[in-house]
Structure formats: structure tokens, C-alpha cells
Short mmCIF file of C-alpha atoms in Angstrom, two decimals:
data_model
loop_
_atom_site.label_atom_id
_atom_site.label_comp_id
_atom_site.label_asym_id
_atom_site.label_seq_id
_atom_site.Cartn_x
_atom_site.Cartn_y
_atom_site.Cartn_z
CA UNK A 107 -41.19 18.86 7.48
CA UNK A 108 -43.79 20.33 10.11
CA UNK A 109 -42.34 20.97 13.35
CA UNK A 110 -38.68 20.30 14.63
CA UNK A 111 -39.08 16.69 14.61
CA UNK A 112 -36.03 14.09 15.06
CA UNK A 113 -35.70 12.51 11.66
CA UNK A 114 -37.91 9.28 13.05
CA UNK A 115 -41.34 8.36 13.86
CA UNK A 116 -42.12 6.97 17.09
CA UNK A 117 -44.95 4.44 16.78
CA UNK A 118 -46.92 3.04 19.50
CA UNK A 119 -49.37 0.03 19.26
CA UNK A 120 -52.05 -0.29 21.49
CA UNK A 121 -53.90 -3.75 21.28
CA UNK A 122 -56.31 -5.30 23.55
CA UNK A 123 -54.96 -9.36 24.82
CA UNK A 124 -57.01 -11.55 22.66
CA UNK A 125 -58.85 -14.74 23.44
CA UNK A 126 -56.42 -17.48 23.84
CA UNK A 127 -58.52 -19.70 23.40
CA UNK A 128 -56.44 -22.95 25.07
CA UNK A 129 -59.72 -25.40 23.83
CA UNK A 130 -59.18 -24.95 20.20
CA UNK A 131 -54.89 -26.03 19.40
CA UNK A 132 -55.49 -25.54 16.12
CA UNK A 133 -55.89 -21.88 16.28
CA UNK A 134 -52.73 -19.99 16.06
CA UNK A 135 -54.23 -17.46 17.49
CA UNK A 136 -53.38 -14.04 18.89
CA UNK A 137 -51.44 -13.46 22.22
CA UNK A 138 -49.94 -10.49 21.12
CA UNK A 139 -50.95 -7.67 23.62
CA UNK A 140 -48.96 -5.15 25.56
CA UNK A 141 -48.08 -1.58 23.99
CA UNK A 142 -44.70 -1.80 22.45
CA UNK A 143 -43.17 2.02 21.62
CA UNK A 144 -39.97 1.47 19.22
CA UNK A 145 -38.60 4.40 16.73
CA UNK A 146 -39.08 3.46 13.31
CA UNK A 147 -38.49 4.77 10.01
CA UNK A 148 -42.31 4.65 8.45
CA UNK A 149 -45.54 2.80 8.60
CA UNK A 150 -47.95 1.85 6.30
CA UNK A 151 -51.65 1.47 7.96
CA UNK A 152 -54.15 0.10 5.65
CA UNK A 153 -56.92 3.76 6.33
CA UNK A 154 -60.17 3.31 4.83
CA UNK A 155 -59.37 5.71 2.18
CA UNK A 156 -56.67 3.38 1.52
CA UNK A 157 -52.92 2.55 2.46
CA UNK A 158 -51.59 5.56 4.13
CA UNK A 159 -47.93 5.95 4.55
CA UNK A 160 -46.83 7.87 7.54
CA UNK A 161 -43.31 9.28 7.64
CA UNK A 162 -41.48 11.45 10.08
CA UNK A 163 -43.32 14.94 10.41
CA UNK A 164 -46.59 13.82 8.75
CA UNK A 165 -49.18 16.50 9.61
CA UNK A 166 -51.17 15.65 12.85
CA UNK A 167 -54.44 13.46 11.69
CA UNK A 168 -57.25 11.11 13.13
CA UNK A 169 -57.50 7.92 10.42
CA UNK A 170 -59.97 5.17 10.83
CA UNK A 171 -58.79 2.02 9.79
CA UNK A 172 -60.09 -1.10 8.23
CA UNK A 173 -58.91 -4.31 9.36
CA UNK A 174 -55.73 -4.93 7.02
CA UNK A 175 -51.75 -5.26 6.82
CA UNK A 176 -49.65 -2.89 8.68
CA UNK A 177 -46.13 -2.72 7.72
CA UNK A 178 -43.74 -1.21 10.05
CA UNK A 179 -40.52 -0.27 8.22
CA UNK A 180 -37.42 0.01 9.89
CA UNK A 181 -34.12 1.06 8.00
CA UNK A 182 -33.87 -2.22 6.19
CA UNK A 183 -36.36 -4.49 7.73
CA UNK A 184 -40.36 -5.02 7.39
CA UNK A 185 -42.64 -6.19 10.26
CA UNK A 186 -46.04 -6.67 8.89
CA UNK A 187 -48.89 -7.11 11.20
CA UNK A 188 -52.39 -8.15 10.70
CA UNK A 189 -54.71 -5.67 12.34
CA UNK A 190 -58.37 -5.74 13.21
CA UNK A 191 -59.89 -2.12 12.63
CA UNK A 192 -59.01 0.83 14.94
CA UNK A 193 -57.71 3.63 14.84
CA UNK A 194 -54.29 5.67 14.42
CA UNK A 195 -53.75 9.36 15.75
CA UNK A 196 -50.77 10.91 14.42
CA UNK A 197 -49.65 13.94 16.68
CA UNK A 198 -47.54 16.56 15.11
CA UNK A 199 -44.20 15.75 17.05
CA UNK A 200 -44.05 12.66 14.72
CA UNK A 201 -45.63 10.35 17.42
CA UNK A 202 -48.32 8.00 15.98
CA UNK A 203 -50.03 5.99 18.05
CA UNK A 204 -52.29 3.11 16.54
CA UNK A 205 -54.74 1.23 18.49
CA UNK A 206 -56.24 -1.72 17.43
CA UNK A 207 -58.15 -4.61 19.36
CA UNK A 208 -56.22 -7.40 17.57
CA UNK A 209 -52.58 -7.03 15.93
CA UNK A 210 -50.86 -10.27 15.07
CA UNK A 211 -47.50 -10.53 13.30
CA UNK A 212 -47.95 -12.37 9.98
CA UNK A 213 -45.65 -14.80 10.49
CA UNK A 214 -47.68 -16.39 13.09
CA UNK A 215 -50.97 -16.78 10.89
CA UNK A 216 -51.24 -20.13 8.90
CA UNK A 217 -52.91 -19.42 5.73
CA UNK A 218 -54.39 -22.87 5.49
CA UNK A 219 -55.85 -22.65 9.01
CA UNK A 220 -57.42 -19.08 7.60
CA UNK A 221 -59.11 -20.63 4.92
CA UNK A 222 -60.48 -23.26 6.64
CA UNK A 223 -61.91 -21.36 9.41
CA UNK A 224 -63.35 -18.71 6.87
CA UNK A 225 -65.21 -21.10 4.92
CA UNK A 226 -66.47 -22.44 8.06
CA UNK A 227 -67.50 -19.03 9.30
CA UNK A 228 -69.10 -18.00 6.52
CA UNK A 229 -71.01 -21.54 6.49
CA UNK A 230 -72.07 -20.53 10.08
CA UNK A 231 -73.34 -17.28 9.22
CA UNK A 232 -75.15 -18.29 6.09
CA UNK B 1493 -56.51 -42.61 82.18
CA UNK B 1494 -57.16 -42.93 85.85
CA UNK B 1495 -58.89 -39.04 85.84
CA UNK B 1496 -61.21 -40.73 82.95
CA UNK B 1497 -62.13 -43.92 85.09
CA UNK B 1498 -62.56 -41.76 88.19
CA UNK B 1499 -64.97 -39.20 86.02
CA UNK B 1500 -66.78 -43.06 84.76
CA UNK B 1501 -67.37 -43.72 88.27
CA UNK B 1502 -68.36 -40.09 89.30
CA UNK B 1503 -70.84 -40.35 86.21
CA UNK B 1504 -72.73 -43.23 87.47
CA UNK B 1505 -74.14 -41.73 90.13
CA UNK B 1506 -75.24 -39.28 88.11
CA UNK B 1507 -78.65 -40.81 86.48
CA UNK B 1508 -80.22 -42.06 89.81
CA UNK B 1509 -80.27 -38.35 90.57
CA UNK B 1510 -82.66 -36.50 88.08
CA UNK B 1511 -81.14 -33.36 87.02
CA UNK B 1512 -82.91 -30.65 85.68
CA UNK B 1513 -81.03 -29.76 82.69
CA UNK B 1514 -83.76 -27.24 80.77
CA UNK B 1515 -83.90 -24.40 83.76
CA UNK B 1516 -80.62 -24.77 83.58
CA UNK B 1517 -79.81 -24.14 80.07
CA UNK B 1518 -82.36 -21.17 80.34
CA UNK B 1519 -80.74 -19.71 83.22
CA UNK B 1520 -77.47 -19.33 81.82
CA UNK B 1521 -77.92 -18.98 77.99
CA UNK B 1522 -74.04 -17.41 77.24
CA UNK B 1523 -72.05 -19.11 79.77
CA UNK B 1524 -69.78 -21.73 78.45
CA UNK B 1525 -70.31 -24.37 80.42
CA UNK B 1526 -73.81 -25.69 81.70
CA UNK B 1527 -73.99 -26.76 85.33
CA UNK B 1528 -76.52 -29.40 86.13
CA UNK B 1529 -78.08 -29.44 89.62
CA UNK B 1530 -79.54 -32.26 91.37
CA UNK B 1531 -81.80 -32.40 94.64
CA UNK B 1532 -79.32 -33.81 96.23
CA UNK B 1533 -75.99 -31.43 94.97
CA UNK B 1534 -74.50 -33.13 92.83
CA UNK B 1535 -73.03 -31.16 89.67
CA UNK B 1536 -71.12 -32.51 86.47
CA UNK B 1537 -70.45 -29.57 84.21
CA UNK B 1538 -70.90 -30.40 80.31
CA UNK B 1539 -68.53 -28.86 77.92
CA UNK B 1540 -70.78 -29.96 74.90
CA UNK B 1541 -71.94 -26.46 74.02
CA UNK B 1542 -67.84 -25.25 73.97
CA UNK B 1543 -67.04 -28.32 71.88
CA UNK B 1544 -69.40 -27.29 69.31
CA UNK B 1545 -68.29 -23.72 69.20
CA UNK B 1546 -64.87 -24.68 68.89
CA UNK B 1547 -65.62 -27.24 65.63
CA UNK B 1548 -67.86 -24.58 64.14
CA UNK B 1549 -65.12 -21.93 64.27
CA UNK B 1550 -62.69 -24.28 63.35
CA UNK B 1551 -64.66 -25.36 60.04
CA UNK B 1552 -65.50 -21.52 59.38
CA UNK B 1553 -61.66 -20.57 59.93
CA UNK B 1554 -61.02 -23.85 56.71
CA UNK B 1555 -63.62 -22.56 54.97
CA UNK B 1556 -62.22 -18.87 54.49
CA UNK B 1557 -58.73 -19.80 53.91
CA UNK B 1558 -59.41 -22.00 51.32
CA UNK B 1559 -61.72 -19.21 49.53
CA UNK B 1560 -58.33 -16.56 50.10
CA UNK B 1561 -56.41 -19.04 48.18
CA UNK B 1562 -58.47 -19.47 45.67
CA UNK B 1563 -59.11 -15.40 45.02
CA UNK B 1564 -55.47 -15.40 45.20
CA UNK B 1565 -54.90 -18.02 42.36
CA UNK B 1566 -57.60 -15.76 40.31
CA UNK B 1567 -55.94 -12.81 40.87
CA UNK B 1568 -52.82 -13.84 39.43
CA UNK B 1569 -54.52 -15.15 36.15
CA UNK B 1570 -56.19 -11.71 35.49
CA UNK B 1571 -53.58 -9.16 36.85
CA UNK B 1572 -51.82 -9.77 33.98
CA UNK B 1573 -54.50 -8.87 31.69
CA UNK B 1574 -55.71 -5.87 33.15
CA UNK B 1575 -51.81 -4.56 33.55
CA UNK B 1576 -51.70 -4.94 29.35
CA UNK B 1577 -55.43 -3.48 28.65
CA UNK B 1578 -54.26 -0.34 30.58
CA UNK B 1579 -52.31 1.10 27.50
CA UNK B 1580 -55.79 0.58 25.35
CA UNK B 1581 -57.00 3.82 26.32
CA UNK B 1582 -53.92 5.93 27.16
CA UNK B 1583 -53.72 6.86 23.33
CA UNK B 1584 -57.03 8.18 23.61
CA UNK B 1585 -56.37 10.48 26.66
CA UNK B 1586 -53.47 11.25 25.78
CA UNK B 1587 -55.66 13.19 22.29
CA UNK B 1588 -58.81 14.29 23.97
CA UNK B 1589 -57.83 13.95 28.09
CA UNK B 1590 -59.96 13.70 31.03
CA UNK B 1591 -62.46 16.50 31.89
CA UNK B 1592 -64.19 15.11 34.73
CA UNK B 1593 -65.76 19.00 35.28
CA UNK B 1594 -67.55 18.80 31.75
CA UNK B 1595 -70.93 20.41 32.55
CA UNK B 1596 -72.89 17.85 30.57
CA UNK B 1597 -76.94 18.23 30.57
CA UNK B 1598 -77.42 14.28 30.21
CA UNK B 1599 -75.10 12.74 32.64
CA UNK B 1600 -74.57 8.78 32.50
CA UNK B 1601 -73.21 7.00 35.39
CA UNK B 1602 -71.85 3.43 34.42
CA UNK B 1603 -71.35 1.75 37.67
CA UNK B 1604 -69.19 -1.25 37.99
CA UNK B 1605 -69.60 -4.12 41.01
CA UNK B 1606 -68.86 -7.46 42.09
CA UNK B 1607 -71.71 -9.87 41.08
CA UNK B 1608 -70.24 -11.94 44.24
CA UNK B 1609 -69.79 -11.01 47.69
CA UNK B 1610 -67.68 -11.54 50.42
CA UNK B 1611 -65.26 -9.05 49.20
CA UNK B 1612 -64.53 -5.89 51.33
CA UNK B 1613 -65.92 -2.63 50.61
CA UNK B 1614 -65.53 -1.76 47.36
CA UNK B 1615 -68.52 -2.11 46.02
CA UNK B 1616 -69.75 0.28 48.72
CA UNK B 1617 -67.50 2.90 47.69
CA UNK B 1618 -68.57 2.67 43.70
CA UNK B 1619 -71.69 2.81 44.84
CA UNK B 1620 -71.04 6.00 46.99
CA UNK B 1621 -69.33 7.74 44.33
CA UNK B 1622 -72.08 6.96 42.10
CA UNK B 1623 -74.12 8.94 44.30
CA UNK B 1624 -71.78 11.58 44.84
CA UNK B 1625 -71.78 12.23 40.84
CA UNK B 1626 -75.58 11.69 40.92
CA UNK B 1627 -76.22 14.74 43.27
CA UNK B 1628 -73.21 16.61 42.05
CA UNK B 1629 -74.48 16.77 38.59
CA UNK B 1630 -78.34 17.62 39.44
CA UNK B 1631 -79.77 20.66 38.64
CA UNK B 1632 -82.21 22.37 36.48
CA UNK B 1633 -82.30 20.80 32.55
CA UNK B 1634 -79.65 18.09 33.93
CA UNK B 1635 -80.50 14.77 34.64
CA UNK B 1636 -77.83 11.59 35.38
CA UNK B 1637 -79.14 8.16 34.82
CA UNK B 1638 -77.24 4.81 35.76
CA UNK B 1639 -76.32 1.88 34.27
CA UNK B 1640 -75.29 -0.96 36.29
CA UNK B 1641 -72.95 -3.83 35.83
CA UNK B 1642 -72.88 -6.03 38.50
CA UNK B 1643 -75.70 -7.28 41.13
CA UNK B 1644 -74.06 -5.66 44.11
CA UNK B 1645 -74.36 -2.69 43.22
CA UNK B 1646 -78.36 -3.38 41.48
CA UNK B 1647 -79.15 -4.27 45.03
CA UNK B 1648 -77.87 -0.94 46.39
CA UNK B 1649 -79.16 1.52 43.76
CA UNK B 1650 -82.12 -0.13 43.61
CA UNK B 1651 -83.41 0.81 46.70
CA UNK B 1652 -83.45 4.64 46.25
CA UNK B 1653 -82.54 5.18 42.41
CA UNK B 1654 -85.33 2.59 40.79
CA UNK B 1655 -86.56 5.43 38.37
CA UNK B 1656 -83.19 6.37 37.41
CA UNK B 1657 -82.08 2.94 36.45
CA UNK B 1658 -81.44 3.11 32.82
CA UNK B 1659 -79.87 -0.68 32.20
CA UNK B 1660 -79.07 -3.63 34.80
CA UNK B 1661 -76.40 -6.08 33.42
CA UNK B 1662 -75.40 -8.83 35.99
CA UNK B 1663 -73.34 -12.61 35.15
CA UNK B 1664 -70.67 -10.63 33.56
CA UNK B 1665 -67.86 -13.08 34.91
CA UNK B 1666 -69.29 -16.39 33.83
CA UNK B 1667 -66.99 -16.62 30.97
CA UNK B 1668 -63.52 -15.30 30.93
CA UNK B 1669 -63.90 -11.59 30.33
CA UNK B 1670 -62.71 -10.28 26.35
CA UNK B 1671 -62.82 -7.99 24.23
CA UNK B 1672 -65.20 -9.13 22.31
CA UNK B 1673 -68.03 -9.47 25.37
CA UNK B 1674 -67.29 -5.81 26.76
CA UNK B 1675 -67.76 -3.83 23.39
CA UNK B 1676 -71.25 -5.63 22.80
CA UNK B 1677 -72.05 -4.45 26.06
CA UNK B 1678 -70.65 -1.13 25.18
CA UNK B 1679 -72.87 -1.13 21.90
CA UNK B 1680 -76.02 -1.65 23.92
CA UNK B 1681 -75.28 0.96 26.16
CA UNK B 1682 -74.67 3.71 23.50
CA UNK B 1683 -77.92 2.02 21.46
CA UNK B 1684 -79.94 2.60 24.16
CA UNK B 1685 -79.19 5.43 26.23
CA UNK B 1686 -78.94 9.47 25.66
CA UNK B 1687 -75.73 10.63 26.71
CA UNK B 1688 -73.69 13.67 26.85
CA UNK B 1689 -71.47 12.41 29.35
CA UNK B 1690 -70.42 8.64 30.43
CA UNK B 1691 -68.34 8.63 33.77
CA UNK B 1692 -67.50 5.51 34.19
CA UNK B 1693 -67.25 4.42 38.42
CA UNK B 1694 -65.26 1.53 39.33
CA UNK B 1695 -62.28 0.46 41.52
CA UNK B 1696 -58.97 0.59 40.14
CA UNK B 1697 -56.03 -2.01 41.03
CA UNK B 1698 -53.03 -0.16 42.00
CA UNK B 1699 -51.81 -2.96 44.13
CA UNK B 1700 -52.50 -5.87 46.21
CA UNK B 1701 -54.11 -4.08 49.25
CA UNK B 1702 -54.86 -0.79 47.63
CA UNK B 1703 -57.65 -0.48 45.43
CA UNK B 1704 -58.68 3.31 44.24
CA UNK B 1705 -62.06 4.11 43.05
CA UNK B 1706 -61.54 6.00 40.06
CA UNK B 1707 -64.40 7.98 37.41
CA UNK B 1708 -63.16 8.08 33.94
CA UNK B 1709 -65.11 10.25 31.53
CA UNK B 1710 -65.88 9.52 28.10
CA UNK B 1711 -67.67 12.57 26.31
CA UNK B 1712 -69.86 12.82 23.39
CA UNK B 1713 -68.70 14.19 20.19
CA UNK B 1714 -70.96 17.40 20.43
CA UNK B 1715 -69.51 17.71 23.47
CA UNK B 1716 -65.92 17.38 22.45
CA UNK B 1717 -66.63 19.86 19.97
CA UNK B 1718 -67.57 22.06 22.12
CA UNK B 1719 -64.91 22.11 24.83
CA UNK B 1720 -62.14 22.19 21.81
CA UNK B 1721 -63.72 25.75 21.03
CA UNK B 1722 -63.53 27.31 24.33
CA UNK B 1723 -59.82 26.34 24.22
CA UNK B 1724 -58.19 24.10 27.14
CA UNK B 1725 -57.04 21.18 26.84
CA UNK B 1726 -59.10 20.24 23.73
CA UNK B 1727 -58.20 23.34 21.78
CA UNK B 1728 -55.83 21.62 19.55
CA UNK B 1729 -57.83 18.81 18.21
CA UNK B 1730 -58.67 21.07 15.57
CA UNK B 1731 -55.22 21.17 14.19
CA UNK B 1732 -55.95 17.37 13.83
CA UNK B 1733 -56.85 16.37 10.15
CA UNK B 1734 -59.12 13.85 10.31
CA UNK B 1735 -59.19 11.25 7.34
CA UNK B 1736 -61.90 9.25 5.29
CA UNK B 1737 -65.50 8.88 5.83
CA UNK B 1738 -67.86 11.17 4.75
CA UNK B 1739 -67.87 14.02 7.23
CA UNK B 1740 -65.71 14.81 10.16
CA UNK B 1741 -68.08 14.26 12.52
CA UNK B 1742 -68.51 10.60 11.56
CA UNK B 1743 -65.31 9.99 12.68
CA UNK B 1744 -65.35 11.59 15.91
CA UNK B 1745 -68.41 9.70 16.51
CA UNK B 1746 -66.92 5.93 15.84
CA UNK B 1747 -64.20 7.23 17.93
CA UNK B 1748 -66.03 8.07 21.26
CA UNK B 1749 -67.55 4.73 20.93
CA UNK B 1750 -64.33 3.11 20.56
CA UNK B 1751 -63.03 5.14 23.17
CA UNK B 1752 -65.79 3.83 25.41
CA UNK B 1753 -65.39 0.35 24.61
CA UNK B 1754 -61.92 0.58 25.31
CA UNK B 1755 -62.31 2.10 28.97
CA UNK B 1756 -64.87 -0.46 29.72
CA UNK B 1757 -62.81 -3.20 28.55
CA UNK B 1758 -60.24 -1.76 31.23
CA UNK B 1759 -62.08 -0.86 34.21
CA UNK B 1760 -63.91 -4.23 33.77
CA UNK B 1761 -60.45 -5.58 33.93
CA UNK B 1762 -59.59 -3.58 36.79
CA UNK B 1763 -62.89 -3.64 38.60
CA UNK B 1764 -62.28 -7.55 39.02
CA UNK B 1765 -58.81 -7.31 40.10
CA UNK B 1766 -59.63 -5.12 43.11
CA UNK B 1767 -62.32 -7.40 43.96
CA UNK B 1768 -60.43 -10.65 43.71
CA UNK B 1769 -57.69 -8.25 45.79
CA UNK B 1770 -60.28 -6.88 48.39
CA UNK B 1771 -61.70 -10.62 48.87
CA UNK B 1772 -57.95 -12.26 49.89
CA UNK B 1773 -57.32 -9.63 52.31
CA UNK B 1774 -61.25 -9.89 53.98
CA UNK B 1775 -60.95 -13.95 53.95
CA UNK B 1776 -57.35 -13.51 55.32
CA UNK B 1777 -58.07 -11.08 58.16
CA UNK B 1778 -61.16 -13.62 58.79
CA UNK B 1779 -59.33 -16.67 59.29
CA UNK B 1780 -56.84 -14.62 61.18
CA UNK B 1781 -59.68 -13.41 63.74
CA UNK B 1782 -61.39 -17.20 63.72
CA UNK B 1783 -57.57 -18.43 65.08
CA UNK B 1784 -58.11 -15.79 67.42
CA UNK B 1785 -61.13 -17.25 68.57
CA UNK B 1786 -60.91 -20.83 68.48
CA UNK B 1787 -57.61 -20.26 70.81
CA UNK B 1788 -59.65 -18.25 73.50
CA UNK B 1789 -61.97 -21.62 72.72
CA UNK B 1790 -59.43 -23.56 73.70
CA UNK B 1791 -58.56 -21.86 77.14
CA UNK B 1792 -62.17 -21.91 78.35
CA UNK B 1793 -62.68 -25.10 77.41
CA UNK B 1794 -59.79 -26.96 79.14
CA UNK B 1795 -60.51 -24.46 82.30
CA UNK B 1796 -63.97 -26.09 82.58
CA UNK B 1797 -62.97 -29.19 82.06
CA UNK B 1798 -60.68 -29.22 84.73
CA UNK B 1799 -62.60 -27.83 87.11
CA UNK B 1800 -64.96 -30.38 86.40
CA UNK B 1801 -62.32 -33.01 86.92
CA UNK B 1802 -61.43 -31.56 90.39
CA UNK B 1803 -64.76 -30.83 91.61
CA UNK B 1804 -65.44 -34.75 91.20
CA UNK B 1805 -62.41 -35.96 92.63
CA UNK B 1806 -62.90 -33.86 95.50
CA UNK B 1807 -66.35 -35.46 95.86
CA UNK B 1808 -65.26 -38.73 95.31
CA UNK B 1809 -62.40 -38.19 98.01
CA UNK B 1810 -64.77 -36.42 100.52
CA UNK B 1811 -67.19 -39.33 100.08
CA UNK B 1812 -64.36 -41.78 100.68
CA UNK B 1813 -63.28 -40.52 103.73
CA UNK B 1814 -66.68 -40.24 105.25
CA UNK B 1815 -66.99 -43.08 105.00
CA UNK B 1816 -63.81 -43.90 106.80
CA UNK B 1817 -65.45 -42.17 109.35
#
């Protein structure tokens, strides 16, 4: 391990309040803002060289990231996220710090509702 | 009731006499009360021009209250908001910090304001800084241009700065400020103007009644490169491994621009905070002083209406009794 790191990784998630849009009901949409700091045993952030695992004492790195799944293990448990792209900074006293403009826990996204809206996006933009 | 019908019957008299109410008026322009003169002496004192001070200040004195409130209710909604966008960009400091003494040749002043007015100073004091930076940072081979958000502080700049106007951007508050608004702003910037250095001007909301103006400075990656190698702060960014993309300096340039974005999207945040802020405390201290003056209002109005009262009864009475004999 690099440095005299305690055996966890502190992670801490930047994201920007995104639009709650009140008009539309039907969009479950993000209200997630607020940093939250908690120590956890290892993230996965989806890089754009691919999924990166980052464990206690990873060397110190700047990692672009594409808008993907972050999973957030700790001991037994799994929170996945959805993130929109950003950025993660891992400093070399295991503190990671990932910023991202939208991060919304997967639980809260309705799959149907994704579909629906994507096909109507991409209608849009066609 | 009986001081009305007395004042009734002092009032007839009044029209067979023909007053001369225009010298009058001329003669005393800021006295409160206007005294009419007869040929023969007889005076009635009118307290019209009081009575429509008083209902002009009183309106005025509504009018600002209700605008406090309302900057108040705003305030609340986007307090909350700013408060959460503040830990966007502490990540970033906390990697490459704050060097507000970068000697930059190509300076770039972003300068937030109000679009609105009515609220305080603080547009005033971004604009002063602004200035400050402006002639701190001249010099030979260095030049600082502006960029302005906000009509406030166009119609400030534009007065002495016109040539070093770079980009005007004003209606940033018609819709509900996001993300999503700020870093298209934040892409035209960077599209269209040369930058070494971005310091950023705008007033930041520490509380209620206190509102800071603070410069935060978002370097270019050249830059950053070149303050890691003399050592400081930056020297360890170097240690950093940096991941994916073709080169190294790819990266570092999507980050300053997401760094910028980011510390727009909060001192936008902030910036109209302190403004709602500053415009509650300038309605409330106007309401307070139009109270202030509607009661002084008051006093000189009921004094001149009861000396008017008197002086008729007394020439009523007088009258009476003469003719007593």
C-alpha cells in the first residue's frame, strides 16, 4: 500500500442540485445534491478507459469519467449510482473525491420512464 | 362636529373675497401649509399639499415592504441551492488551490451583477473590484479584458471600459438558474475568449446582512503547468497520475473547463443570494425611514390644521362680539 493509510477509502461526492423540474410528474428525476463524505471499502467509477476500481491506498490519479454506474461498496452492501460525466481525483491519503453534475441512486430511476424519454429524445434530435 | 360646522360657516365667507392663491403658492414653495390672503384679511390655511405628501409616502412605504417580502420569499428558495453547489468546487481547490497572485499575461475578469436594481451596493463593489484587478494586472505584454453578466454592471463598465468589453450577457434570471444554463455560458466564454487567467468577481453570501465580494481564480492549463514546476502549492500535482485520453494535457484541459463551469455555477448561485439579501435589508431600512416620515407628516399636519381651526373661531368670535357692540 502507498502511504500509511487507514485500511479505508474515504469517498466524497460532489454533485451539482439538478432541475426538479415540478411541471413534468412523470420524471423521477434527480434531487440528489449535497456532498456526502462516508468511509467505504471500494468504488468502482465507470473512467473512460473503463471501470476503474479504487481501493484503499490506490496511487494518487486524475480520471475523467464517462457518464455510467458507480458502485460504492461497503463491507457487505452495494450503492450504485448513475452518474453524468465528471471527474474523480484520488489523493494519495486514500481520499477520492468524485464530482459529477448529476448522481442519482439507481433505485430511483424507472427503466420504463428511461426508455420512453430516450426514444423521445432521440426523435427530437433527429 | 360643531368645529366642522363652524369651519362651513367660516368657509362661506370665503369666495365673496377673491384670494390670490398663485403668489401665494410661489411665495412659499416648501412650507407645508399655504396661506391664502384676501384684501380684506381673511386667511383659511389649506392642508391639501400635506395630505398629498402624507398618501404618497404612505403608498411608497406599501410599496417597499411588499417588494422586502417578496426578496425574502426568493431568498429562501435559492439559499438552499447555493449552500449545496458550494461543495462543487471545493474538490477542485482542494487539488490545484487558489493563486489569486498568478502573474498571468492575458487576464480575464468575469464580472457578476444584478440585472435588477433596487438592491444595495453590491453591484458597486463587483464593479470596483473589477477595476481594482483591471489596473492591478496592467502592465507591459499584459492585458485584462471583461466579461459581464448582468446589466448593472454593463451600465457601469461601459462607460470607461467599452474597448475592453470582451462579452455582455444580461436576462440570466429569467428561468430558474441550473446547471445546465451556466456551463453553456461557461462554453461560450472559453470559445471565445484568450485566457491565461479567469478571476471570477462576484458577491458571496455568508449571511443574511453580510455579503463578501470575493475573486476566485480559475487558471489555464499552461499555466497550471507552470506554477506546479516552480514548486508551491501546485508542486505535487505531478505526483498525480492522470488516466485515459490521449495525452496528459487533454485532461488538464477538460478539467479547467469543468473547473470553471463549476465556480460559475456557484458564484451565480451566490451572486443572487447576496442580491436578493442586499435588496430585503435596502427595502426594509426604506419603509423603516418612510414610517419615519409619514409620522413627522402627521404632526405638521394636525398642527396646521388646528391652527386653522382656532384662527377661525377666533374670527368668528371676534366678529360676534363686535357686533354685540
Amino acid at each position: 500500500m502507498k502511504g500509511s493509510g487507514p485500511p479505508v477509502a474515504t469517498v466524497l461526492v460532489a454533485s451539482t442540485v439538478a432541475l426538479t423540474s415540478s411541471s413534468s410528474a412523470e420524471v423521477q428525476h434527480v434531487s440528489f445534491s449535497t456532498t456526502s463524505s462516508n468511509q467505504v471499502d471500494m468504488v468502482i467509477v465507470p473512467a473512460t478507459t473503463g471501470q476503474m476500481g479504487v481501493l484503499p491506498g490506490h496511487v494518487a490519479t486524475i480520471a475523467e469519467f464517462k457518464p455510467g454506474v458507480l458502485s460504492v461498496h461497503e463491507g457487505s452492501e452495494t450503492t450504485k449510482y448513475f452518474v453524468s460525466s465528471g471527474f474523480v481525483f484520488i489523493h494519495a491519503n486514500s481520499f477520492a473525491d468524485i464530482i459529477t453534475v448529476k448522481a442519482v441512486p439507481l433505485d430511483r430511476i424507472n427503466a420504463n420512464l428511461v426508455q420512453k424519454r430516450l426514444v423521445d429524445f432521440t426523435l427530437k434530435l433527429s | 362636529m360643531a368645529l366642522a360646522a363652524l369651519r362651513r360657516e367660516g368657509r362661506r365667507f370665503a369666495p365673496m373675497i377673491s384670494p390670490r392663491p398663485i403668489t401665494a403658492l410661489r411665495s412659499s414653495p416648501l412650507a407645508p401649509s399655504l396661506e391664502d390672503e384676501g384684501p380684506i384679511g381673511v386667511r383659511y390655511i389649506s392642508t391639501q399639499v400635506v395630505r398629498n405628501r402624507m398618501k404618497s409616502v404612505k403608498n411608497i412605504q406599501k410599496i417597499t415592504k411588499a417588494m422586502k417580502m417578496v426578496a425574502a420569499s426568493k431568498l429562501r428558495a435559492i439559499q438552499t441551492k447555493a449552500e449545496n453547489s458550494r461543495g462543487l468546487w471545493q474538490p477542485f481547490t482542494a487539488l490545484l488551490g487558489d493563486l489569486p497572485s498568478a502573474d498571468v499575461k492575458k487576464n480575464v475578469v468575469v464580472t457578476i451583477s444584478s440585472d435588477k436594481g433596487l438592491c444595495g451596493g453590491i453591484n458597486s463593489t463587483s464593479v470596483k473590484i473589477s477595476k481594482g484587478l483591471h489596473k492591478l494586472n496592467s502592465g507591459p505584454e499584459k492585458e485584462t479584458k471583461y466579461v459581464i453578466l448582468g446589466e448593472k454592471a454593463k451600465a457601469q463598465l461601459i462607460r470607461d471600459s467599452k474597448k475592453d468589453i470582451e462579452l455582455i450577457i444580461t436576462e440570466l434570471q429569467k428561468n430558474p438558474l441550473n446547471y445546465t444554463q451556466v456551463s453553456v455560458l461557461a462554453d461560450e466564454i472559453l470559445k471565445n475568449v484568450e485566457y491565461d487567467a479567469l478571476r471570477i468577481v462576484f458577491n458571496k453570501f455568508y449571511s443574511v446582512v453580510s455579503f463578501v465580494p470575493t475573486v476566485s481564480t480559475v487558471l489555464s492549463p499552461e499555466i497550471v503547468e507552470r506554477e506546479a514546476e516552480s514548486g508551491g502549492k501546485l508542486g505535487d500535482l505531478d505526483s498525480y497520475e492522470v488516466e485515459g485520453g490521449e495525452t496528459k494535457g487533454e485532461i488538464l484541459q477538460n478539467l479547467a473547463e469543468f473547473q470553471f463551469s463549476c465556480v460559475m455555477f456557484n458564484a451565480v448561485l451566490e451572486n443572487a443570494c447576496s442580491e436578493q439579501g442586499a435588496r430585503m435589508s435596502a427595502m426594509d431600512s426604506s419603509s423603516r425611514n418612510a414610517g419615519d416620515m409619514l409620522d413627522r407628516l402627521t404632526l405638521t399636519y394636525n398642527r396646521t390644521r388646528q391652527a386653522s381651526i382656532t384662527t377661525e373661531l377666533i374670527e368668528i368670535i371676534s366678529g360676534a362680539s363686535a357686533l354685540e357692540g
